[in-house]
Short mmCIF file of C-alpha atoms and ligand atoms in Angstrom, two decimals:
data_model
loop_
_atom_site.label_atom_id
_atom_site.label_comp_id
_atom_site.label_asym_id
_atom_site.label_seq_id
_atom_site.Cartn_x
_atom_site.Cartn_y
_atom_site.Cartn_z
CA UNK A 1 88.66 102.13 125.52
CA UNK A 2 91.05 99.44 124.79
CA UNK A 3 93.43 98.07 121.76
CA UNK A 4 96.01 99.53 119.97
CA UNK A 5 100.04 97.91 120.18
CA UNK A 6 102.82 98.92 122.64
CA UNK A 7 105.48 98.08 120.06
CA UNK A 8 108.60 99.02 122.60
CA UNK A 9 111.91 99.32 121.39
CA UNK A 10 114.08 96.38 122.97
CA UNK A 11 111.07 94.21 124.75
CA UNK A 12 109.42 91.40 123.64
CA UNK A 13 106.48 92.50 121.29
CA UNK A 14 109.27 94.16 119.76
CA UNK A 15 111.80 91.53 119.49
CA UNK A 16 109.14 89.79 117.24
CA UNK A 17 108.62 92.26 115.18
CA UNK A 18 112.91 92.12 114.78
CA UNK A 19 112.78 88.28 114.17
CA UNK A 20 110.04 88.96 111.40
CA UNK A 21 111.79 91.51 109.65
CA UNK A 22 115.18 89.35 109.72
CA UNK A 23 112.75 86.25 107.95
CA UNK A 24 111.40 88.40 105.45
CA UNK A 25 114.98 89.38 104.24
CA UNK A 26 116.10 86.16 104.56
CA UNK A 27 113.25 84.82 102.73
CA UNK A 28 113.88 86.97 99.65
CA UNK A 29 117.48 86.41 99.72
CA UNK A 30 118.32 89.64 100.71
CA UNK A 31 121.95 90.36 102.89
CA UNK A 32 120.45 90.89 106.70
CA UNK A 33 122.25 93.20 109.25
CA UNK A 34 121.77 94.85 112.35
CA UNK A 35 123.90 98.30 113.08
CA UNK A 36 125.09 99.25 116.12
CA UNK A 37 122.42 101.58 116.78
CA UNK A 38 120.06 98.70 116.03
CA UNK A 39 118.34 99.97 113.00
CA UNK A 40 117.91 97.02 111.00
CA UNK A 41 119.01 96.27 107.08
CA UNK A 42 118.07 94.18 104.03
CA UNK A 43 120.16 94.64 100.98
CA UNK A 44 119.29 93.66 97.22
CA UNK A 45 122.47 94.40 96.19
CA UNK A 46 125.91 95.83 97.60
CA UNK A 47 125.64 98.57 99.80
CA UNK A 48 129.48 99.01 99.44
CA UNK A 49 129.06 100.05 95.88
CA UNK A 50 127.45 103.07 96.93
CA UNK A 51 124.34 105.46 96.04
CA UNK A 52 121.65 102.85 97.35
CA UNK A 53 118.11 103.62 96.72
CA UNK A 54 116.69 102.60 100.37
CA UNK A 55 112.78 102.88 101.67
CA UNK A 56 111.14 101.49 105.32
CA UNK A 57 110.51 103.40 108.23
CA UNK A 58 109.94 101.71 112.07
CA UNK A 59 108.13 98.95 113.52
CA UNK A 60 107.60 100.56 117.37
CA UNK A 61 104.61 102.24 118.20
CA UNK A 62 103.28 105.20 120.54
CA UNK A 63 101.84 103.50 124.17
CA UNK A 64 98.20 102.42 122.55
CA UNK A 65 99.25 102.90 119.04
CA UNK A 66 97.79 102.05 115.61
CA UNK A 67 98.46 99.37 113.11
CA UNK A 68 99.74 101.39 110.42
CA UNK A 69 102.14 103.84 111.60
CA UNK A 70 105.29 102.67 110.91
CA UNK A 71 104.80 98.81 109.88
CA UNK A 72 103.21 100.14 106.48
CA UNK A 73 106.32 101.51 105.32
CA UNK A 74 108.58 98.48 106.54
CA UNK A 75 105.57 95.84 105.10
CA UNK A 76 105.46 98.25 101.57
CA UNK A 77 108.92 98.28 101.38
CA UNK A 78 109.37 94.59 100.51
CA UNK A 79 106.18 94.30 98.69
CA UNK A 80 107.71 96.82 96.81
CA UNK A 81 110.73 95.30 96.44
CA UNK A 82 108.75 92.07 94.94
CA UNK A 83 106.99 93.95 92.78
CA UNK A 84 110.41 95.49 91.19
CA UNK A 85 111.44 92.36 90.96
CA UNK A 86 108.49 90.56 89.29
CA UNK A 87 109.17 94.03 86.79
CA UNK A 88 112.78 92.56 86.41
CA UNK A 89 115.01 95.09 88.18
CA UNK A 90 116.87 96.98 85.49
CA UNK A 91 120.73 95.59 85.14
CA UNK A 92 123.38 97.79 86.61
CA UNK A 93 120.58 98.72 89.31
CA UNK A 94 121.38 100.27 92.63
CA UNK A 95 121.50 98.75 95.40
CA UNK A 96 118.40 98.61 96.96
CA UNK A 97 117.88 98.55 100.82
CA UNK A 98 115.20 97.91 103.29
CA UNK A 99 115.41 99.67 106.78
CA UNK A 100 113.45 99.95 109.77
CA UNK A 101 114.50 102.27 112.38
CA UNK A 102 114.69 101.74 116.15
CA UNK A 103 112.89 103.47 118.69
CA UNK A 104 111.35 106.04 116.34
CA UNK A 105 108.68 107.12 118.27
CA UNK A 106 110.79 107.48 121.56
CA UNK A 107 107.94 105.98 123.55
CA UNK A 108 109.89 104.09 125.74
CA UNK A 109 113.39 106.45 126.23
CA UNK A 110 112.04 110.06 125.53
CA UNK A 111 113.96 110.82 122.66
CA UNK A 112 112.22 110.90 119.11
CA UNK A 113 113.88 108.89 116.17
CA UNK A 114 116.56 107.90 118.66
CA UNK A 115 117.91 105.03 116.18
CA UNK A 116 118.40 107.45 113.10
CA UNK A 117 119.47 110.12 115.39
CA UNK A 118 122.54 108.37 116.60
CA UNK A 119 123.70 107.25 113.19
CA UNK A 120 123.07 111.00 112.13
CA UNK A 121 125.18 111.71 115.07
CA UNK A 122 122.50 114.46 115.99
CA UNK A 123 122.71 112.70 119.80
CA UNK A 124 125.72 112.27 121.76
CA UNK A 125 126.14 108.44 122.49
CA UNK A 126 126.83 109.36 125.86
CA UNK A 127 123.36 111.44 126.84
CA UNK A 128 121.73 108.18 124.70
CA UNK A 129 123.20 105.71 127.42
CA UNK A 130 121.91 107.71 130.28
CA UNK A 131 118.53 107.66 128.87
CA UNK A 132 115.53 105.48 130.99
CA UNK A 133 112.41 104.25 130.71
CA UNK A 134 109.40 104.76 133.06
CA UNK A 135 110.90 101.80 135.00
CA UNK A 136 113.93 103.22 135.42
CA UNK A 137 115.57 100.66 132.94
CA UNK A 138 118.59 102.58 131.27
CA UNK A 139 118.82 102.29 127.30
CA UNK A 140 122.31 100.29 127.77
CA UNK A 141 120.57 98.15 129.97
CA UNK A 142 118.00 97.56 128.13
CA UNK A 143 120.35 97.16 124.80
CA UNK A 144 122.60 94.64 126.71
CA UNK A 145 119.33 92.71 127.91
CA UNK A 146 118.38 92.22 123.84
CA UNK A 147 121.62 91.10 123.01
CA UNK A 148 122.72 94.67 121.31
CA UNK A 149 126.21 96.37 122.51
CA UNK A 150 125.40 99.24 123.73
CA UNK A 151 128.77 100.53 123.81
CA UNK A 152 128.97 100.27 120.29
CA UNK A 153 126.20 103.00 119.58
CA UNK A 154 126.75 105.96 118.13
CA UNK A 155 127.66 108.08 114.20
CA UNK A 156 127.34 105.90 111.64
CA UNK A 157 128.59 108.23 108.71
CA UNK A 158 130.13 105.30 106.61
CA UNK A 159 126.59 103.77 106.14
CA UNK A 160 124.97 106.74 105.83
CA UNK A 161 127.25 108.35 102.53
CA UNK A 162 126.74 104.51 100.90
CA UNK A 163 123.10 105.94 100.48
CA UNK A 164 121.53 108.19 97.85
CA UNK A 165 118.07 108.30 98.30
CA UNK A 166 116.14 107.31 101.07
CA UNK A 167 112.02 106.79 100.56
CA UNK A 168 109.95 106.68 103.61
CA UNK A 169 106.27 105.68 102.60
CA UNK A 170 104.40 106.41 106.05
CA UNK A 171 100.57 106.51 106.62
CA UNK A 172 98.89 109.93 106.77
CA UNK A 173 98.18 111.53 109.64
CA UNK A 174 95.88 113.98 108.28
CA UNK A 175 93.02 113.73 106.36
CA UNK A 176 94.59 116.10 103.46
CA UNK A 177 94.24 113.14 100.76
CA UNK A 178 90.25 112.34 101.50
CA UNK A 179 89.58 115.78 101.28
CA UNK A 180 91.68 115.57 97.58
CA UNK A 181 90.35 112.34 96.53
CA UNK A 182 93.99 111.06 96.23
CA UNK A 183 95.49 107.39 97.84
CA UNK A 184 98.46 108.67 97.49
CA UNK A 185 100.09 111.82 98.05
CA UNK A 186 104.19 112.95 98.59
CA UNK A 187 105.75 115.17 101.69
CA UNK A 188 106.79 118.83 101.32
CA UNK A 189 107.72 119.60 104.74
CA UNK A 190 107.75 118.78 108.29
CA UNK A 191 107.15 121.27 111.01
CA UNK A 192 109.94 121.80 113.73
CA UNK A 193 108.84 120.24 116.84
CA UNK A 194 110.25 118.82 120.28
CA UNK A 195 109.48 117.71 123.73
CA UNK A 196 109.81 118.86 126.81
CA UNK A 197 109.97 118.01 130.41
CA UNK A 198 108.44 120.09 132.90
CA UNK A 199 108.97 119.26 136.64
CA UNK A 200 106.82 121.61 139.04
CA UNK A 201 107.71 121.32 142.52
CA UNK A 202 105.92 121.94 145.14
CA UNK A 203 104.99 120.44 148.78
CA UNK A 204 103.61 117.27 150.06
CA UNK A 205 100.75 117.20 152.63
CA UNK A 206 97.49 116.13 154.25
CA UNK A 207 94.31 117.15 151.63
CA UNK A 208 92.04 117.54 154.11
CA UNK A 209 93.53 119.29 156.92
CA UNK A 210 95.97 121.75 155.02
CA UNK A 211 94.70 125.69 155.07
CA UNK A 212 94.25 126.78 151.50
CA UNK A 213 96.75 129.24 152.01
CA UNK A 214 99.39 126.87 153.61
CA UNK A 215 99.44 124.49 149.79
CA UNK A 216 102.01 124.28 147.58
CA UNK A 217 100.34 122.53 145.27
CA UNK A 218 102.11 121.80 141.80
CA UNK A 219 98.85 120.38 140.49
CA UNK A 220 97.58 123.88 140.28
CA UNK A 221 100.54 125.32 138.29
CA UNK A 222 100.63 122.72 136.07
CA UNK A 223 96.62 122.95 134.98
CA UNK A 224 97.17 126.37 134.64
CA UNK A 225 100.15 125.59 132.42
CA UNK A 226 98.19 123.40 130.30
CA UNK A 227 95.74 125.63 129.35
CA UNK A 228 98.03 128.19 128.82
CA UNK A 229 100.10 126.45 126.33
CA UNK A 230 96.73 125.76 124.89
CA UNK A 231 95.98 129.24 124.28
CA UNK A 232 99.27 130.49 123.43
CA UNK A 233 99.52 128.08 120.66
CA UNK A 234 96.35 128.43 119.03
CA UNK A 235 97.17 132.41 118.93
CA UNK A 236 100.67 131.48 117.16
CA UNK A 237 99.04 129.08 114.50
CA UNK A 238 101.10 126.12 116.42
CA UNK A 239 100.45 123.10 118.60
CA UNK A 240 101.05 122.52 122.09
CA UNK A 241 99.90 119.58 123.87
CA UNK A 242 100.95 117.80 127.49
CA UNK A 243 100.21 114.23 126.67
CA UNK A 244 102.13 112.88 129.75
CA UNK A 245 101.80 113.27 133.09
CA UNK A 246 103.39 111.70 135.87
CA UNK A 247 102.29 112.95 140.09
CA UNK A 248 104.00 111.71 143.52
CA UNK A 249 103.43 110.94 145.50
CA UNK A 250 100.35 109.81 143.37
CA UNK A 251 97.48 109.58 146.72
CA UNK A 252 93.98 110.71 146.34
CA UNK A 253 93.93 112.19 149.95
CA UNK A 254 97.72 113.75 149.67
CA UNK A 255 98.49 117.45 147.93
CA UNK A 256 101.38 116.29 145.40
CA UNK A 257 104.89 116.81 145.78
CA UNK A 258 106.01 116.96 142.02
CA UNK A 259 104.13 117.07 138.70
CA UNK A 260 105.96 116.34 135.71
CA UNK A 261 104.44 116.96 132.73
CA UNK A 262 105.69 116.41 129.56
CA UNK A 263 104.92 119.40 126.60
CA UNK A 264 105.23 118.53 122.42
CA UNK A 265 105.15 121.59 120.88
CA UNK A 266 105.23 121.93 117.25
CA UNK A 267 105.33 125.09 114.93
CA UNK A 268 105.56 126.13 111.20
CA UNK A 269 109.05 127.86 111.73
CA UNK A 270 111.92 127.70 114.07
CA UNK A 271 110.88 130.84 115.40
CA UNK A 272 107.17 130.65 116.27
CA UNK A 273 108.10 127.34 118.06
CA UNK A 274 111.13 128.98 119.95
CA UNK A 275 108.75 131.92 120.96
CA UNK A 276 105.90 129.97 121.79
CA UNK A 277 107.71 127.25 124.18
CA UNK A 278 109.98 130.44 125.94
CA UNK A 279 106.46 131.63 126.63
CA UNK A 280 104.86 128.64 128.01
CA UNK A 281 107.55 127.94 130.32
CA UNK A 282 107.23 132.20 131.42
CA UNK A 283 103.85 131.51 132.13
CA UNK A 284 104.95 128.64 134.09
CA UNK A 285 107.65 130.12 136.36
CA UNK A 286 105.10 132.79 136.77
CA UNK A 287 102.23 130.99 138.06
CA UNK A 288 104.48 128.62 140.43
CA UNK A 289 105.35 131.72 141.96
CA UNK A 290 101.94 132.18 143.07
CA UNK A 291 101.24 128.58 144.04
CA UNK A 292 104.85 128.72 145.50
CA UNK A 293 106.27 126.05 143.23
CA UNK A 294 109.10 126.02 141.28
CA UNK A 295 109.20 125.23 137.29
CA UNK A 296 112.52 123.14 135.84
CA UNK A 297 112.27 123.29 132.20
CA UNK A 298 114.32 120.20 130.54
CA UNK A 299 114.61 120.28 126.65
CA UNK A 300 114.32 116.14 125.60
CA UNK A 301 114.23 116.16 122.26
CA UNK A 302 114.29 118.53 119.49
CA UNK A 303 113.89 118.80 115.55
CA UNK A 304 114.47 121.26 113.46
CA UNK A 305 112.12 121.94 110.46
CA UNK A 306 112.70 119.86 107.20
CA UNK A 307 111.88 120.56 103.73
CA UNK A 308 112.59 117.20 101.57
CA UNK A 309 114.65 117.21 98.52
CA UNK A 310 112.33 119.32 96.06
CA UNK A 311 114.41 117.35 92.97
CA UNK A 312 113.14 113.70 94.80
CA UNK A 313 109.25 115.42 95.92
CA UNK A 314 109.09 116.66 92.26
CA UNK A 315 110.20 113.41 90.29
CA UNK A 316 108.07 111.26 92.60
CA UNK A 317 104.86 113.33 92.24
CA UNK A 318 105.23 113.07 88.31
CA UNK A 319 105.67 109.84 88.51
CA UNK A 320 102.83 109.53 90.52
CA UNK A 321 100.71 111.57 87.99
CA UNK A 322 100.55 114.47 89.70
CA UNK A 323 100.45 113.40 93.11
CA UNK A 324 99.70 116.09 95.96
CA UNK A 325 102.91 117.92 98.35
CA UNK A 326 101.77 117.56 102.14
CA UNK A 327 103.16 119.37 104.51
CA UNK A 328 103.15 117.40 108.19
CA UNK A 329 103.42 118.11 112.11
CA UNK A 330 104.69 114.60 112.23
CA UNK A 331 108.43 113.66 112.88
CA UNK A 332 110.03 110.88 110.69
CA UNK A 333 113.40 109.13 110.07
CA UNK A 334 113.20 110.24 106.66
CA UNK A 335 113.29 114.08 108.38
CA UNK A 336 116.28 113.21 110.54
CA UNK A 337 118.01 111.65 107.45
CA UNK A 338 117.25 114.17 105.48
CA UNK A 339 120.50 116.28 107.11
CA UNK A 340 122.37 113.61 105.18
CA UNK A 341 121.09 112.52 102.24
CA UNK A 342 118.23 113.20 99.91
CA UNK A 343 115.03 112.11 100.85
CA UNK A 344 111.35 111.84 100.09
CA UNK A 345 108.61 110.32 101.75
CA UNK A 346 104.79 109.13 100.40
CA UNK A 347 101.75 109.42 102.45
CA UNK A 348 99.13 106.97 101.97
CA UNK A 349 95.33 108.03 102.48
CA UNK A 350 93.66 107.53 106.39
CA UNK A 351 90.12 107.94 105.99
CA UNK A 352 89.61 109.95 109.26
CA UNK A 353 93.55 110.96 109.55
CA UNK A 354 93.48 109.56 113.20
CA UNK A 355 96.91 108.29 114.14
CA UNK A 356 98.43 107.72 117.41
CA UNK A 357 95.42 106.26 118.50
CA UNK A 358 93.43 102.55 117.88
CA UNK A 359 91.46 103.89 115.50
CA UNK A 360 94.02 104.62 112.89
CA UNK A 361 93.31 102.85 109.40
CA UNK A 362 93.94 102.81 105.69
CA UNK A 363 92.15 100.81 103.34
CA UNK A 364 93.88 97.82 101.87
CA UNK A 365 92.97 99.47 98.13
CA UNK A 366 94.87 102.23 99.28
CA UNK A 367 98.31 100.29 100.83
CA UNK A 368 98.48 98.30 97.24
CA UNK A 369 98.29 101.82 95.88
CA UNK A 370 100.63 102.86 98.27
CA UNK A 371 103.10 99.58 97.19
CA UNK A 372 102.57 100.41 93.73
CA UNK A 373 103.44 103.94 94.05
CA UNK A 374 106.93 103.17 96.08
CA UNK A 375 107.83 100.50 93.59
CA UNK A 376 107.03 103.70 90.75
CA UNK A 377 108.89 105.51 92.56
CA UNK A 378 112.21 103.61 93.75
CA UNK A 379 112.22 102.15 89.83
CA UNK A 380 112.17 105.53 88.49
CA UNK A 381 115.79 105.74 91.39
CA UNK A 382 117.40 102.56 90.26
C1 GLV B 401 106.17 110.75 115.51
O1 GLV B 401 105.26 110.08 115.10
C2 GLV B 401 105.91 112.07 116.01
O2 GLV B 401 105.62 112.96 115.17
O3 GLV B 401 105.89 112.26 117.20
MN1 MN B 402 104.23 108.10 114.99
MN1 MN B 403 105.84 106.91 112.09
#
């Protein structure tokens, strides 16, 4: 199995992707900045005047990732904006802004949404500094490498209050639209959901001359742990899933000395997802007991759930004709914004709802519905 894009926040796939978003604003005249968390800006417009209508989302991707998720917000959000224009933007408009968000997927420092988390403030700079990649590159490093101050990061509340609406068209990761015959359809919620690190720790030694009853395998708790978090969440009516896994010593002929496995858990309420990760990590602690390995249970990232402005779902799904209210497991920007200001988000149809993955697809019909349908709806804001 091959393909898909490893779209990293501050490397060099990614630094294209910066130096084509920066040409497209320039291209269309638009004022171009970068903040100091790196999320990058186009304005139509003033932002100083206040209550900008903004809409993008992020260009970085998952290890492997699709085409779509992400890029088809940022790439809608100025074929919007040239479609509002060929419309002849009303006078006394908004200003309008085009963002795309760093590090959103936290693929290559852990943390989820890491660019609109710092300008929410909902990270301490600090903790974001420390952060690494699986090299053991730091995120100032890594920031100072690209150019970007990294001692500059942090709350960005000024830039945040000049906004008053932020639209996040994103591709679905469902298949909730085929199943309604709709391209297009508008987000009611997103489930609270986080990661987690779980290091089980056990003993190093030879696999073919250790007694059975001498191991202290973490391999074992760990498998056990999987399939526990498995069953626990399908009982709760939540997801669990350990999509990361890292071993040393890493030999095919030695017992391991550490597995770290990394859990995301996701639930329909604060509670079931509180309940249901306190109960993975019991069955954890219990089973290293037996295997005489010991559990450390880091917290890396965490979201609470978000219900999007019901004023912005509602206007945008009449202007859409009736367009459908999703509710979604997946994180967004628009979801950390939402703390902040009001904001909405569009999902555009994916024929098989695979995401996260090569496979993931929408047909081009659907993304000029989907441009369409922001322009509708960011016209209907200005
Ligand atoms: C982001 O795509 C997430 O839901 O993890
Ligand atoms: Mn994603
Ligand atoms: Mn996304």
């Amino acid at each position: 199995m091959g393909g898909g894009y490893r779209r990293y926040v501050w490397t060099e796939p990614e630094a294209e992707l910066r130096a084509w978003f920066r040409a497209e604003a320039l291209a269309r005249g638009l004022a171009y900045e970068v903040d100091r968390n790196g999320n990058q800006w186009a304005w139509a417009g003033d932002p100083a005047a206040g209550d900008a209508v903004v809409t993008g989302s992020h260009l970085d991707s998952v290890p492997d990732g699709g085409a779509f998720d992400g890029p088809l917000g940022v790439v809608s959000a100025f074929a919007a904006l040239d479609l509002l224009r060929e419309r002849g933007l009303p006078p006394g408009s908004r200003p309008l802004g085009v963002v795309a968000f760093a590090e959103e997927e936290g693929a290559r420092f852990g943390v989820a949404c890491l660019g609109s988390r710092l300008s929410s403030g909902l990270i301490e700079p600090a903790r974001a500094h420390r952060l690494t990649d699986a090299d053991g590159v730091s995120l100032a490093a890594a920031m100072e490498r690209a150019g970007q101050d990294p001692g500059a990061i942090g709350p960005d509340p000024e830039r945040l209050a000049r906004i008053g609406a932020f639209v996040e068209l994103h591709i679905e990761q469902g298949r909730a639209l085929a199943g309604l015959g709709r391209a297009v359809g508008v987000g009611s919620v997103i489930w609270p959901h986080g990661r987690w690190r779980f290091d089980f720790r056990g003993e190093a030694n030879h696999a073919g001359t250790t007694r059975v009853e001498d191991r202290r395998d973490p391999m074992l708790t760990y498998a056990h742990t999987v399939l526990a978090a498995r069953k626990r969440a399908r009982l709760a009516g939540a997801l669990a899933t350990f999509g990361k896994v890292a071993v040393e010593p890493g030999a095919v002929n030695a017992i391991p000395s550490l597995v770290t496995g990394w859990l995301d858990s996701r639930a329909p309420d604060g509670g079931t997802l509180d309940a249901l990760v306190a109960g993975i990590e019991r069955t954890a602690a219990e089973r290293g007991g037996r295997d005489g390995v010991t559990v450390a249970v880091t917290r890396e990232s965490h979201t609470a759930g978000v219900a999007f402005s019901a004023e912005l779902r509602d206007r945008a799904a009449h202007r859409l004709g009736g367009a459908p209210a999703l509710p979604t497991g997946a994180g967004h920007d628009a979801g950390i914004l939402s703390g902040a200001v009001p904001t909405a988000m569009l999902y555009v149809r994916n024929p098989t709802g695979v995401s996260h993955a090569p496979a993931e697809h929408a047909d081009e019909g659907d993304c000029l519905a989907g441009v369409t349908a922001l322009a509708d709806v960011l016209e209907g804001l200005l």
